[in-house]
mmCIF file of C-alpha atoms and ligand atoms in Angstrom:
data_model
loop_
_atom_site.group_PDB
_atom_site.id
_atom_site.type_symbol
_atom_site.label_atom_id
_atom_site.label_comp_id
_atom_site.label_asym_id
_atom_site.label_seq_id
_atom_site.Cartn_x
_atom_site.Cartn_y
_atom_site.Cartn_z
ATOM 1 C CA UNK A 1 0.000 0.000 0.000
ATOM 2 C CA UNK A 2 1.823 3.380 -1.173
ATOM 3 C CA UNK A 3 1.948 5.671 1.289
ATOM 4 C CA UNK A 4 1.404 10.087 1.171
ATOM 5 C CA UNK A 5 4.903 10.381 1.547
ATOM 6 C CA UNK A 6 5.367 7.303 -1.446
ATOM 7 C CA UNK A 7 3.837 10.987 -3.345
ATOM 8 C CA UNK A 8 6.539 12.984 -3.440
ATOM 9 C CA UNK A 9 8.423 10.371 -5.858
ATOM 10 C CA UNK A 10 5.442 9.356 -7.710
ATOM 11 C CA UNK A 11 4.333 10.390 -10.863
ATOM 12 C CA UNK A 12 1.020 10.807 -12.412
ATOM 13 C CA UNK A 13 1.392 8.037 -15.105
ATOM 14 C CA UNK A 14 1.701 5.604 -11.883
ATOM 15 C CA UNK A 15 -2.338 6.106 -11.432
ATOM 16 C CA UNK A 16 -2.876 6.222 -15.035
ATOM 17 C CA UNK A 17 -5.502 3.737 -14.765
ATOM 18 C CA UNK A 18 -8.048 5.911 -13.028
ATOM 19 C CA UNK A 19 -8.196 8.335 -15.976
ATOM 20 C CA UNK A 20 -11.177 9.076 -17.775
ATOM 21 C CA UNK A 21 -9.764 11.186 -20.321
ATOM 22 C CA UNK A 22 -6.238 11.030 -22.679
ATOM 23 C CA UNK A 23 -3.528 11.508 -20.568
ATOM 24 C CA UNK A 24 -0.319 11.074 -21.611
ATOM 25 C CA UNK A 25 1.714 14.354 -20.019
ATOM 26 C CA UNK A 26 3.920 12.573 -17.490
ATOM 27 C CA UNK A 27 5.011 14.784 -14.392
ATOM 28 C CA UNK A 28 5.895 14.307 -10.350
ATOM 29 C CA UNK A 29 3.034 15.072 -8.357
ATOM 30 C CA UNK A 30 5.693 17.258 -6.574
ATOM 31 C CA UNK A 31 7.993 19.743 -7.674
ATOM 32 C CA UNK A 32 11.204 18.064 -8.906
ATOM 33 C CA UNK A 33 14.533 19.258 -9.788
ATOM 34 C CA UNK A 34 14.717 18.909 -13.592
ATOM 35 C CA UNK A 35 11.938 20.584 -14.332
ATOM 36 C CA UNK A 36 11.880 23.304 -16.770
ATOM 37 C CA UNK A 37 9.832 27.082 -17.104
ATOM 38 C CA UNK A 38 7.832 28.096 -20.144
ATOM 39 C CA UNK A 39 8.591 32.448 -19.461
ATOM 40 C CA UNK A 40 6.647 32.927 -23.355
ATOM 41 C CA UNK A 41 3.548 31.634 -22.705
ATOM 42 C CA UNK A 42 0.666 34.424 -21.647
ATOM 43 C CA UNK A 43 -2.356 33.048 -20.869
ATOM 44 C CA UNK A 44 -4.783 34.700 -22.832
ATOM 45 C CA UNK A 45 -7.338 37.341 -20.920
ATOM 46 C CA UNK A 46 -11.077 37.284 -22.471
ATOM 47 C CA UNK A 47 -13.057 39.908 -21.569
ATOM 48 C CA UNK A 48 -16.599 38.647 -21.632
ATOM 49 C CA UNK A 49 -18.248 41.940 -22.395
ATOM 50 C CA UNK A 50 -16.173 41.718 -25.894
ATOM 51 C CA UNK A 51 -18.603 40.385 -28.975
ATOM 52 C CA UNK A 52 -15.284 38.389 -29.421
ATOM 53 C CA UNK A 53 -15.439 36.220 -26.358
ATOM 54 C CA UNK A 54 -16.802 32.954 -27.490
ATOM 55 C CA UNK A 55 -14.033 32.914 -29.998
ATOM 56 C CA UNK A 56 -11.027 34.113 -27.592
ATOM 57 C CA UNK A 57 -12.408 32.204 -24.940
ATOM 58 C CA UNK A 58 -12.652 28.721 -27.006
ATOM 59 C CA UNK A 59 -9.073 29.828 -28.295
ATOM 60 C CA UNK A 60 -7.915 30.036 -25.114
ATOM 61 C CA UNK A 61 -8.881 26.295 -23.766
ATOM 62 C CA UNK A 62 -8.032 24.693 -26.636
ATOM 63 C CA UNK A 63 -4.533 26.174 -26.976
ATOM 64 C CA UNK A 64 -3.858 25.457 -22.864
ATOM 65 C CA UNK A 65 -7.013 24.661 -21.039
ATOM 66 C CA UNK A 66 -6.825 27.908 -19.396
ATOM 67 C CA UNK A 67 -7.865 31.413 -19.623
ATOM 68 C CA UNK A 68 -8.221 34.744 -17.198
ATOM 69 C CA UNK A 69 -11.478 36.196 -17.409
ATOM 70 C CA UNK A 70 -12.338 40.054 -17.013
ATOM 71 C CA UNK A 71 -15.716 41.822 -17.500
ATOM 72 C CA UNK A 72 -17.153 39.106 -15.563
ATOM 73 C CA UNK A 73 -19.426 41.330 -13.216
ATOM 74 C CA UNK A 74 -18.237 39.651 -9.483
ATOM 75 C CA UNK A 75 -17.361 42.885 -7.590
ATOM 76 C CA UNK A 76 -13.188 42.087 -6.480
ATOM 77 C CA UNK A 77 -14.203 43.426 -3.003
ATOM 78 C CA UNK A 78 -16.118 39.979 -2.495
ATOM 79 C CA UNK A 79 -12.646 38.351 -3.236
ATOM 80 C CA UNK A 80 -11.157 40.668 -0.243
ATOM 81 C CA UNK A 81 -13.416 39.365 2.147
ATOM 82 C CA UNK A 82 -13.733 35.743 0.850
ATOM 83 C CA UNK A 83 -9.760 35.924 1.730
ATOM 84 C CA UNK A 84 -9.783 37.657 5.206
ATOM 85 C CA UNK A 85 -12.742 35.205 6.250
ATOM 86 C CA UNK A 86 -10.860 32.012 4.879
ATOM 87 C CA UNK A 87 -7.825 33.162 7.007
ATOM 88 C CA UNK A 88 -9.961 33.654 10.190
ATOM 89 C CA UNK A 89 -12.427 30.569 9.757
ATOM 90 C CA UNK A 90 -8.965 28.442 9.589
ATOM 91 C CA UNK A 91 -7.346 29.945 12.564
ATOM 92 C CA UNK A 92 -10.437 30.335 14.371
ATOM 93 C CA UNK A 93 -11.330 26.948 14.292
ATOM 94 C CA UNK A 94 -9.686 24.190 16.222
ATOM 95 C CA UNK A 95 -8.735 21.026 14.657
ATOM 96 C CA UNK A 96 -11.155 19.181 16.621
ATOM 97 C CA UNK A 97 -13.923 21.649 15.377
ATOM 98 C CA UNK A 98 -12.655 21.479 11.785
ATOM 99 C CA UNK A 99 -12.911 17.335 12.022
ATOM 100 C CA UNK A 100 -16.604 17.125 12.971
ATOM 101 C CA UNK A 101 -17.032 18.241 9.444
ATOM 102 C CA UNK A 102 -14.186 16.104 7.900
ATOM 103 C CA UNK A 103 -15.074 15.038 4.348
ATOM 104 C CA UNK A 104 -17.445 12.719 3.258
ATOM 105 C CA UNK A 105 -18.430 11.383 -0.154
ATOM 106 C CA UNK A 106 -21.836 13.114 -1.225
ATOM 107 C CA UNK A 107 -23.088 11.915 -4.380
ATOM 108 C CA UNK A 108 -19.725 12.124 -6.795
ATOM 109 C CA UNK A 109 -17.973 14.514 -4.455
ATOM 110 C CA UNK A 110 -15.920 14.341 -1.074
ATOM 111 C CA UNK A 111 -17.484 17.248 0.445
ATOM 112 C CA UNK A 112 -16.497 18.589 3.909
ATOM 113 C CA UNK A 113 -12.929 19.362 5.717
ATOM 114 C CA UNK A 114 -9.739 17.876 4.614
ATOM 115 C CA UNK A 115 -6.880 18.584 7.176
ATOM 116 C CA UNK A 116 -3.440 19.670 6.172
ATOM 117 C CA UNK A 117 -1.721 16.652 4.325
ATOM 118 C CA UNK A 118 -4.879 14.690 3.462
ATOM 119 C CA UNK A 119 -5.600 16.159 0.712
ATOM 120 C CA UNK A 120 -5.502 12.808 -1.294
ATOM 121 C CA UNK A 121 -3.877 9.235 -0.293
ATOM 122 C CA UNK A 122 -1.156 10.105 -2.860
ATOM 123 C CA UNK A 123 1.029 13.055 -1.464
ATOM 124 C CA UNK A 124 1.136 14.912 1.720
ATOM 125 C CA UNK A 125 -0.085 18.336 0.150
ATOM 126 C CA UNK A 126 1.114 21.429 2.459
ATOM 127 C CA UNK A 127 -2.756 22.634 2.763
ATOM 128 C CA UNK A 128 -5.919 22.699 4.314
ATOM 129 C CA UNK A 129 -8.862 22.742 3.019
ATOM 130 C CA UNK A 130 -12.776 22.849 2.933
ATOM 131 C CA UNK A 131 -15.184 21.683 0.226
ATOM 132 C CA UNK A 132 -18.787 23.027 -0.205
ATOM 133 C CA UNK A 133 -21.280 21.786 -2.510
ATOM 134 C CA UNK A 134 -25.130 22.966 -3.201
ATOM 135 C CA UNK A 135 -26.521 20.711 -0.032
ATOM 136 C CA UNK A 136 -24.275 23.066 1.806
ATOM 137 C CA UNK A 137 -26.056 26.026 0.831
ATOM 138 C CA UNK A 138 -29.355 24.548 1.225
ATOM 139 C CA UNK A 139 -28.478 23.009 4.399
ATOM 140 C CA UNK A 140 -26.232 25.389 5.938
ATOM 141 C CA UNK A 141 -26.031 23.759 9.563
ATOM 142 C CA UNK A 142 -25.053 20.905 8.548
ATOM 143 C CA UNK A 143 -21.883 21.527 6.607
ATOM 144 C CA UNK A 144 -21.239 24.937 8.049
ATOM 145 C CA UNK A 145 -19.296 25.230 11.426
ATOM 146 C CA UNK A 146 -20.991 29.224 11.263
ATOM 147 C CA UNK A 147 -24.124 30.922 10.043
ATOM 148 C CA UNK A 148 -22.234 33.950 8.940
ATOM 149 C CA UNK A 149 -19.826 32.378 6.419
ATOM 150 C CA UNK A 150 -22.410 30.136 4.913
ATOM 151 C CA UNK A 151 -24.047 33.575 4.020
ATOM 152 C CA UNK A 152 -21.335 35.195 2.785
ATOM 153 C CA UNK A 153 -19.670 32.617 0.593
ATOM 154 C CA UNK A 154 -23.235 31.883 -0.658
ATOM 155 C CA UNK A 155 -22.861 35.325 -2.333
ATOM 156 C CA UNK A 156 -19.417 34.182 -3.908
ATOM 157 C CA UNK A 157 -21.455 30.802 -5.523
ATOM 158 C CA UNK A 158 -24.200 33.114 -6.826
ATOM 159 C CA UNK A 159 -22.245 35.539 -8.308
ATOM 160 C CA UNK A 160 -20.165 32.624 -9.817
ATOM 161 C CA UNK A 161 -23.471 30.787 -10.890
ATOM 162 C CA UNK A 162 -24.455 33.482 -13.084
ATOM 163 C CA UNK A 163 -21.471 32.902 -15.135
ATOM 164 C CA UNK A 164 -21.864 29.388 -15.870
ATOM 165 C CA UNK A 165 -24.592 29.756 -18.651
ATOM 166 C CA UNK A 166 -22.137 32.119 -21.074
ATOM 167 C CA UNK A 167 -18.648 30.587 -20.575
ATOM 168 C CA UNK A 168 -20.934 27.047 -21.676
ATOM 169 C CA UNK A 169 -23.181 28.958 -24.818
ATOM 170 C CA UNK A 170 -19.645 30.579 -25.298
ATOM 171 C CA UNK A 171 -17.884 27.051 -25.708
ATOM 172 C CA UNK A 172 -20.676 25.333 -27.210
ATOM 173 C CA UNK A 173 -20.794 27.885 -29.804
ATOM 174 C CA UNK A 174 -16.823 27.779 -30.474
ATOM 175 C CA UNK A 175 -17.316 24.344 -31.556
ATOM 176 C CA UNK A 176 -20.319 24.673 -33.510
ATOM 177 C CA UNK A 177 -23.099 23.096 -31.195
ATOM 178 C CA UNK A 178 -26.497 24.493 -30.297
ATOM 179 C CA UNK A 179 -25.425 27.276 -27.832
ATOM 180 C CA UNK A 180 -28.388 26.266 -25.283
ATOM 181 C CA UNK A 181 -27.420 22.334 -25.508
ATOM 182 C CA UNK A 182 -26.451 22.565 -21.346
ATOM 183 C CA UNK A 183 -28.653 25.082 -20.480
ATOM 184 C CA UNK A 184 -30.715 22.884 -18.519
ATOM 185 C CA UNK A 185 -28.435 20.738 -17.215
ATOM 186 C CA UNK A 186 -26.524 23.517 -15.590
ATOM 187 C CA UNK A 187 -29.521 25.305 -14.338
ATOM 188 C CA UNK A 188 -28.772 24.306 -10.479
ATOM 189 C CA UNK A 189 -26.350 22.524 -11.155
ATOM 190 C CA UNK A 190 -24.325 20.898 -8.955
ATOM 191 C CA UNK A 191 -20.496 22.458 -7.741
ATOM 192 C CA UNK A 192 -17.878 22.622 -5.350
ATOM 193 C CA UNK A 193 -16.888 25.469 -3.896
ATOM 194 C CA UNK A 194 -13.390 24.535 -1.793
ATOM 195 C CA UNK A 195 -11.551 27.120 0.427
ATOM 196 C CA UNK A 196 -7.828 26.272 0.265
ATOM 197 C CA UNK A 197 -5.568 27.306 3.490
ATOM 198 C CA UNK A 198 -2.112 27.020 2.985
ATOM 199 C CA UNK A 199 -0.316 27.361 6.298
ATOM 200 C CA UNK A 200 3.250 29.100 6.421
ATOM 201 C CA UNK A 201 5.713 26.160 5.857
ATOM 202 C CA UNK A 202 7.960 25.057 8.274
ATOM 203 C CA UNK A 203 11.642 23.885 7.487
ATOM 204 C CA UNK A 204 10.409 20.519 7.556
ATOM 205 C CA UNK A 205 7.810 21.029 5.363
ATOM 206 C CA UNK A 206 10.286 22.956 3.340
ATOM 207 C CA UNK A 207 12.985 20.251 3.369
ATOM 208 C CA UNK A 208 10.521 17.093 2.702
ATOM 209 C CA UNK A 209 9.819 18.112 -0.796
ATOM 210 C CA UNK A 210 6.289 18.089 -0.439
ATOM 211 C CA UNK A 211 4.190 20.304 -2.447
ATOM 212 C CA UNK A 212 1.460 22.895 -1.787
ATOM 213 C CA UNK A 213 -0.981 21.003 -3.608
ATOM 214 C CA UNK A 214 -0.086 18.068 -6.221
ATOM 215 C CA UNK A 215 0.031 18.078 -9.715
ATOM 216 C CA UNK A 216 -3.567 17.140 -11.119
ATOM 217 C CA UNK A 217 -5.850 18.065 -13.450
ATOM 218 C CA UNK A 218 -9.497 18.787 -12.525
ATOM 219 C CA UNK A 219 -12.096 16.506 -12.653
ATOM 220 C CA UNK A 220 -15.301 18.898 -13.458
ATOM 221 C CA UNK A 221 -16.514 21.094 -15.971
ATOM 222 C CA UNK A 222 -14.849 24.043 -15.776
ATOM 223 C CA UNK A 223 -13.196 26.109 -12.411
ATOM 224 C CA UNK A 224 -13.360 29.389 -11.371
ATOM 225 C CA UNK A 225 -10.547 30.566 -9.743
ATOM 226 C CA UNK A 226 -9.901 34.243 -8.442
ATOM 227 C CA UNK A 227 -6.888 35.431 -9.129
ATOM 228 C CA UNK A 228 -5.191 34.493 -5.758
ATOM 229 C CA UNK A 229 -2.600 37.007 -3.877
ATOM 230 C CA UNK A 230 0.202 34.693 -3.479
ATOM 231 C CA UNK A 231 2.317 33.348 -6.025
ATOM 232 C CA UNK A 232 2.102 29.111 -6.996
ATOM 233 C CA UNK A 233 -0.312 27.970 -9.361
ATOM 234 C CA UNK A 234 1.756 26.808 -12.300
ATOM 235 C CA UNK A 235 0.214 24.957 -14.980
ATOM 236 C CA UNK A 236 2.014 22.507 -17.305
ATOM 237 C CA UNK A 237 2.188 23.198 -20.893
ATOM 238 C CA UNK A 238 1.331 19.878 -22.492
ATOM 239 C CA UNK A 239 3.231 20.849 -26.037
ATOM 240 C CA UNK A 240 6.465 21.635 -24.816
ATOM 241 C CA UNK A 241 6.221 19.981 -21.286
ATOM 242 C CA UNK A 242 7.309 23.011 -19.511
ATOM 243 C CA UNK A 243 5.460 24.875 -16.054
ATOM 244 C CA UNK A 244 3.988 28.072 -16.735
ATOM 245 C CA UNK A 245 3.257 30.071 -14.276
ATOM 246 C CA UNK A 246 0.302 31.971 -13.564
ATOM 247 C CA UNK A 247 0.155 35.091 -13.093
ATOM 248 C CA UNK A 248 -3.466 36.826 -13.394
ATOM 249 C CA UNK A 249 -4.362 40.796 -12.254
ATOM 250 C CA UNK A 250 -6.279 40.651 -9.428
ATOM 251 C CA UNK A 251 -9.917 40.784 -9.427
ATOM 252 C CA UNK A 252 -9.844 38.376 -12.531
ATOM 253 C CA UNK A 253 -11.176 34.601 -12.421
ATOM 254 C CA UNK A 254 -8.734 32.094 -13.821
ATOM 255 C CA UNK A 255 -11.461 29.724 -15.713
ATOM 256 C CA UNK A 256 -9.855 25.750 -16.661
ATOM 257 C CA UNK A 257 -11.533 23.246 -18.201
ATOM 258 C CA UNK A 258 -11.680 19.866 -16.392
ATOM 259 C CA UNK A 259 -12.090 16.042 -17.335
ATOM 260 C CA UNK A 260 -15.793 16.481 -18.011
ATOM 261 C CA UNK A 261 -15.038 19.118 -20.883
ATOM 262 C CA UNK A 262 -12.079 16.891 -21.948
ATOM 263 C CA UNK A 263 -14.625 14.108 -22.463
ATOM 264 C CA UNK A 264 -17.587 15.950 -23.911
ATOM 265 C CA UNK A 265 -15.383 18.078 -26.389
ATOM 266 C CA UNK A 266 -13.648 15.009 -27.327
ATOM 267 C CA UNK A 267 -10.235 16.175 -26.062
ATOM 268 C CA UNK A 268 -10.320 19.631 -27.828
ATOM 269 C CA UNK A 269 -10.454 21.665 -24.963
ATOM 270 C CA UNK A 270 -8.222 19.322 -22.880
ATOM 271 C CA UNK A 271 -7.883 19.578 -18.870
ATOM 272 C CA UNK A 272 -4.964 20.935 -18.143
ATOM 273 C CA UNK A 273 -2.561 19.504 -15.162
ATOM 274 C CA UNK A 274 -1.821 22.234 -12.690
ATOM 275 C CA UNK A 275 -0.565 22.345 -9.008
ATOM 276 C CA UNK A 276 -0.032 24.899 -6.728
ATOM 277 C CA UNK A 277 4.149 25.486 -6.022
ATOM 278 C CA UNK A 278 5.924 26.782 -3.355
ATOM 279 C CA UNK A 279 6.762 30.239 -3.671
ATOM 280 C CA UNK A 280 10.684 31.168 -4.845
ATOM 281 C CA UNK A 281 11.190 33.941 -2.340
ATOM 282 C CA UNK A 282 11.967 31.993 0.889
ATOM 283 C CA UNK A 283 10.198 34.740 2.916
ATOM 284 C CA UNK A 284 7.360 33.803 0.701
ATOM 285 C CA UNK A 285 6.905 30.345 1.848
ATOM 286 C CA UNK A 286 6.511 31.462 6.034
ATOM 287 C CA UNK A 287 3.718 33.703 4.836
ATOM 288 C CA UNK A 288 -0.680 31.982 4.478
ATOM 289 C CA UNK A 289 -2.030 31.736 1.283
ATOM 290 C CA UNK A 290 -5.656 30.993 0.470
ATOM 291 C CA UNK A 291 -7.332 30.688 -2.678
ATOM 292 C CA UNK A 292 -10.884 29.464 -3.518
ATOM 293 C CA UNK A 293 -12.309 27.599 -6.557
ATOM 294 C CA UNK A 294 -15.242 26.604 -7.564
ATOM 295 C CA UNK A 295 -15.972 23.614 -9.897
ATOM 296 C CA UNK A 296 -18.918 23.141 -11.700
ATOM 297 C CA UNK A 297 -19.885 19.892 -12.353
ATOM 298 C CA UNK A 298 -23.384 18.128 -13.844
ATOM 299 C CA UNK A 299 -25.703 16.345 -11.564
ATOM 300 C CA UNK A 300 -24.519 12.502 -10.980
ATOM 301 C CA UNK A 301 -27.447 10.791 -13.063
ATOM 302 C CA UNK A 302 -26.496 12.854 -15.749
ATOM 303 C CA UNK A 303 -24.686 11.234 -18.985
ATOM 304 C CA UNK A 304 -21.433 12.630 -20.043
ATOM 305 C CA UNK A 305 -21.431 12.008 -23.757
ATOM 306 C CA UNK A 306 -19.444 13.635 -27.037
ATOM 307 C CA UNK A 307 -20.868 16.721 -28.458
ATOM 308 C CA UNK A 308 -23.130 15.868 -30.985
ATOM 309 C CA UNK A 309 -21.752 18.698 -32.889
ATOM 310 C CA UNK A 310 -18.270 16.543 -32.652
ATOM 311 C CA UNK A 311 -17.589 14.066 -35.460
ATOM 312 C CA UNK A 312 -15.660 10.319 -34.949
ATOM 313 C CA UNK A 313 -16.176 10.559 -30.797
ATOM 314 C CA UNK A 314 -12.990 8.861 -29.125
ATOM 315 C CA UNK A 315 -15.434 7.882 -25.675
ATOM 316 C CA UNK A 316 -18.507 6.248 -25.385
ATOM 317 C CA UNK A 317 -21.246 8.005 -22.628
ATOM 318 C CA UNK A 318 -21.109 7.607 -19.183
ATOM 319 C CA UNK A 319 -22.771 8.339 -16.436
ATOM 320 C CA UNK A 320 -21.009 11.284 -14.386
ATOM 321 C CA UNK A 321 -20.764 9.784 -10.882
ATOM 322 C CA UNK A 322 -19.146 6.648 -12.201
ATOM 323 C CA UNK A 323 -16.966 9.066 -14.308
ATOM 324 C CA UNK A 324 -16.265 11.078 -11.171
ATOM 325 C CA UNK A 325 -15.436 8.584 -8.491
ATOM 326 C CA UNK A 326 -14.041 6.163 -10.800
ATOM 327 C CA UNK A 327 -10.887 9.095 -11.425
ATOM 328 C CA UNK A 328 -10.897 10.442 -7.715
ATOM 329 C CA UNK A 329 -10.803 6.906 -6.656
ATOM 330 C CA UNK A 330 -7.490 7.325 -6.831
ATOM 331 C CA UNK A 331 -7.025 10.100 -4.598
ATOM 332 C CA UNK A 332 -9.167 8.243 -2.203
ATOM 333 C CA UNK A 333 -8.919 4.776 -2.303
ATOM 334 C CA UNK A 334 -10.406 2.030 -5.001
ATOM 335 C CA UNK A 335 -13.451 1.686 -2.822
ATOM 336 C CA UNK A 336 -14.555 5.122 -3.497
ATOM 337 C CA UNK A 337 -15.415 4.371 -6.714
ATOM 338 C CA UNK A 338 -19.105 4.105 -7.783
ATOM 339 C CA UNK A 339 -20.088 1.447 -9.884
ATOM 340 C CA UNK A 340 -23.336 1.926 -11.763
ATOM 341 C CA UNK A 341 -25.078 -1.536 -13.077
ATOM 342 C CA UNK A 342 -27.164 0.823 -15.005
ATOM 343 C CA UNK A 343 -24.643 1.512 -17.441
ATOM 344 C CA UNK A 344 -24.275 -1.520 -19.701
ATOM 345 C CA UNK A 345 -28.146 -0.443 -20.004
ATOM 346 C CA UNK A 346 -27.675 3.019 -21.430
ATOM 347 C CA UNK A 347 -27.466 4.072 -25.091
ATOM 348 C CA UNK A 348 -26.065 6.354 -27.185
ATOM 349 C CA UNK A 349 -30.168 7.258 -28.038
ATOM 350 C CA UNK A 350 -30.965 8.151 -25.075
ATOM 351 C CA UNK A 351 -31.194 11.556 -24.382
ATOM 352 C CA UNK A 352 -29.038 13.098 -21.210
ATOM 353 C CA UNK A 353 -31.731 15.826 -20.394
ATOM 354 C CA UNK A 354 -34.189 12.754 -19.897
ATOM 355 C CA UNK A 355 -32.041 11.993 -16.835
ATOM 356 C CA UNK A 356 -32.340 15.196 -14.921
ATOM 357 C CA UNK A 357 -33.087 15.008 -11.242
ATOM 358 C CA UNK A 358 -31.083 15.882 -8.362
ATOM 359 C CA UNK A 359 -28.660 14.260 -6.247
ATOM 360 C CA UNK A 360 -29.534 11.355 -5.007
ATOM 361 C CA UNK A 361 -28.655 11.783 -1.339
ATOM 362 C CA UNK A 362 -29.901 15.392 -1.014
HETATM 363 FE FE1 FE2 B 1 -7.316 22.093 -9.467
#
């Protein structure tokens, strides 16, 4: 049985198995010492007010399975508090508080507090964090250790929520589709919204080679991601195999396409493997940082299929929670996996929207 610290040597093509998409971009899960920069690439900036948009944004994913949005409407002062409340919900809170909501599987997602280097089973990631899904909204006292911050990031996921209809017409259109093809399935849709504390690192931490957070690609739709203060993310350029790192204005939203898009787009817009580094200046690394994404994922019963817009699909349809678990079954063990014996029963005829319906355990 590997073990976390089995993750700092490990690569991803060692869990290969558990993919759901192409993979074949081999890197360490942690930082390693012969790995090499990409300083040309810019990540491309779409500004969604621009009549241009669907067309820079679908150039954007396609080329790196990332773009930084602006015009997007979220007022950047939300970001200012969403920080200063992670920071004081983490310190706040003591561990034993923090592990009465430790994370549970809740439909396709692990949902609830992970504490600092359990993350994953795979590597000992240097953070903290917290996931929140709908249920958590709609049943704030149960996955909220406060009233006020369910309130207040509730804000965050509805300004966030209004964005997921145009980055999806804006994609579908890119490729040629019927712009409103998701509109229904993302209507209250399901997502994650995850509050990342990364604790200043000791000289242990420092010395074990450990990373922030591991190499991986996401497993949703797409991710918002405001642009956080602290320097890390770094995202892998799959054409040249070199780390690009991020660096977004703040009061921007770093958007990435994730394993479902992979799938449904039939690898054009691919998900992209990213990871959050320590930071170069020394001083750096004994300072907090904090970020919070959001995935957006469909509803568990729903079918993950091609495009029908797509010619020659590479992947038949499957049902998203055995797409889901089956991948983050290996972050979490093989038993996480949900099988569903109503697969082998499904066809390529049948129509996704005629699966709607909401989680099953909510
Ligand atoms: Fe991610």
């Amino acid at each position: 049985m590997p073990t976390r610290d089995d993750g700092i040597r490990a690569t991803n093509q060692d869990f290969i198995r558990y993919e759901g998409v192409d993979k074949r971009q081999s890197y360490h899960l942690a930082e390693a010492d012969d790995e090499q920069f990409d300083e040309e690439l810019q990540v491309r900036i779409c500004d969604m007010r621009a009549p241009t948009f669907a067309r820079d944004l679908g150039d954007a994913l396609r080329e790196i399975g990332f773009a930084i949005l602006d015009g997007h409407g979220v007022d950047p002062a939300l970001y200012d508090e969403a920080e200063a409340r992670v920071l004081e919900m983490f310190r706040r809170l003591t561990l034993e508080e923090k592990m009465r909501f430790r994370a549970q599987r809740h439909g396709s997602i692990n949902q609830g507090y992970f504490p600092i280097k359990e993350t994953s089973n795979m590597h000992p990631d240097l953070v903290e964090g917290w996931v929140f899904c709908r249920r958590a909204f709609e049943r704030p006292r149960d996955f909220w250790p406060d009233a006020g911050n369910a309130a207040f990031f509730e804000q965050i996921v509805r300004a966030h929520e209004r964005l997921i209809l145009p980055i999806m017409q804006a994609l579908l259109t890119y490729l040629g589709c019927d712009a409103h093809l998701y509109d229904a399935k993302l209507t209250g849709t399901n997502f994650g919204l995850r509050l990342n504390y990364y604790p200043p690192m000791s000289d242990g931490d420092d010395a074990s080679g450990a990373a922030r957070l591991l190499g991986h690609e996401d497993v949703d739709l797409f991710t918002f991601l405001p642009a956080p203060r602290t320097e890390g993310l770094q995202i892998l350029n799959r054409r040249n195999m070199k780390w690009v790192r991020m660096d977004a204005p703040r009061g921007t939203i770093i958007l990435n396409s994730g394993d479902y898009m992979q799938r449904i787009s039939n690898d054009i817009f691919p998900s992209t493997t990213h990871r959050v580094s320590k930071p170069r200046d020394p001083a750096q690394r004994r300072a907090t940082r904090v970020s919070f994404p959001m995935a957006v994922y469909v509803w568990e019963e729903e079918l993950l299929e091609v495009l029908p817009c797509i010619e020659s699909p590479k992947y038949p349809p499957v049902k998203a929670i055995e797409f889901h678990t089956g991948i983050t079954s290996k972050f979490y063990g093989d038993d996480y996996a949900v099988k569903s014996s109503k697969l082998s029963a499904l066809s390529s005829q049948e129509k996704p929207g005629e699966q709607k319906g909401g989680s099953p355990e909510s």
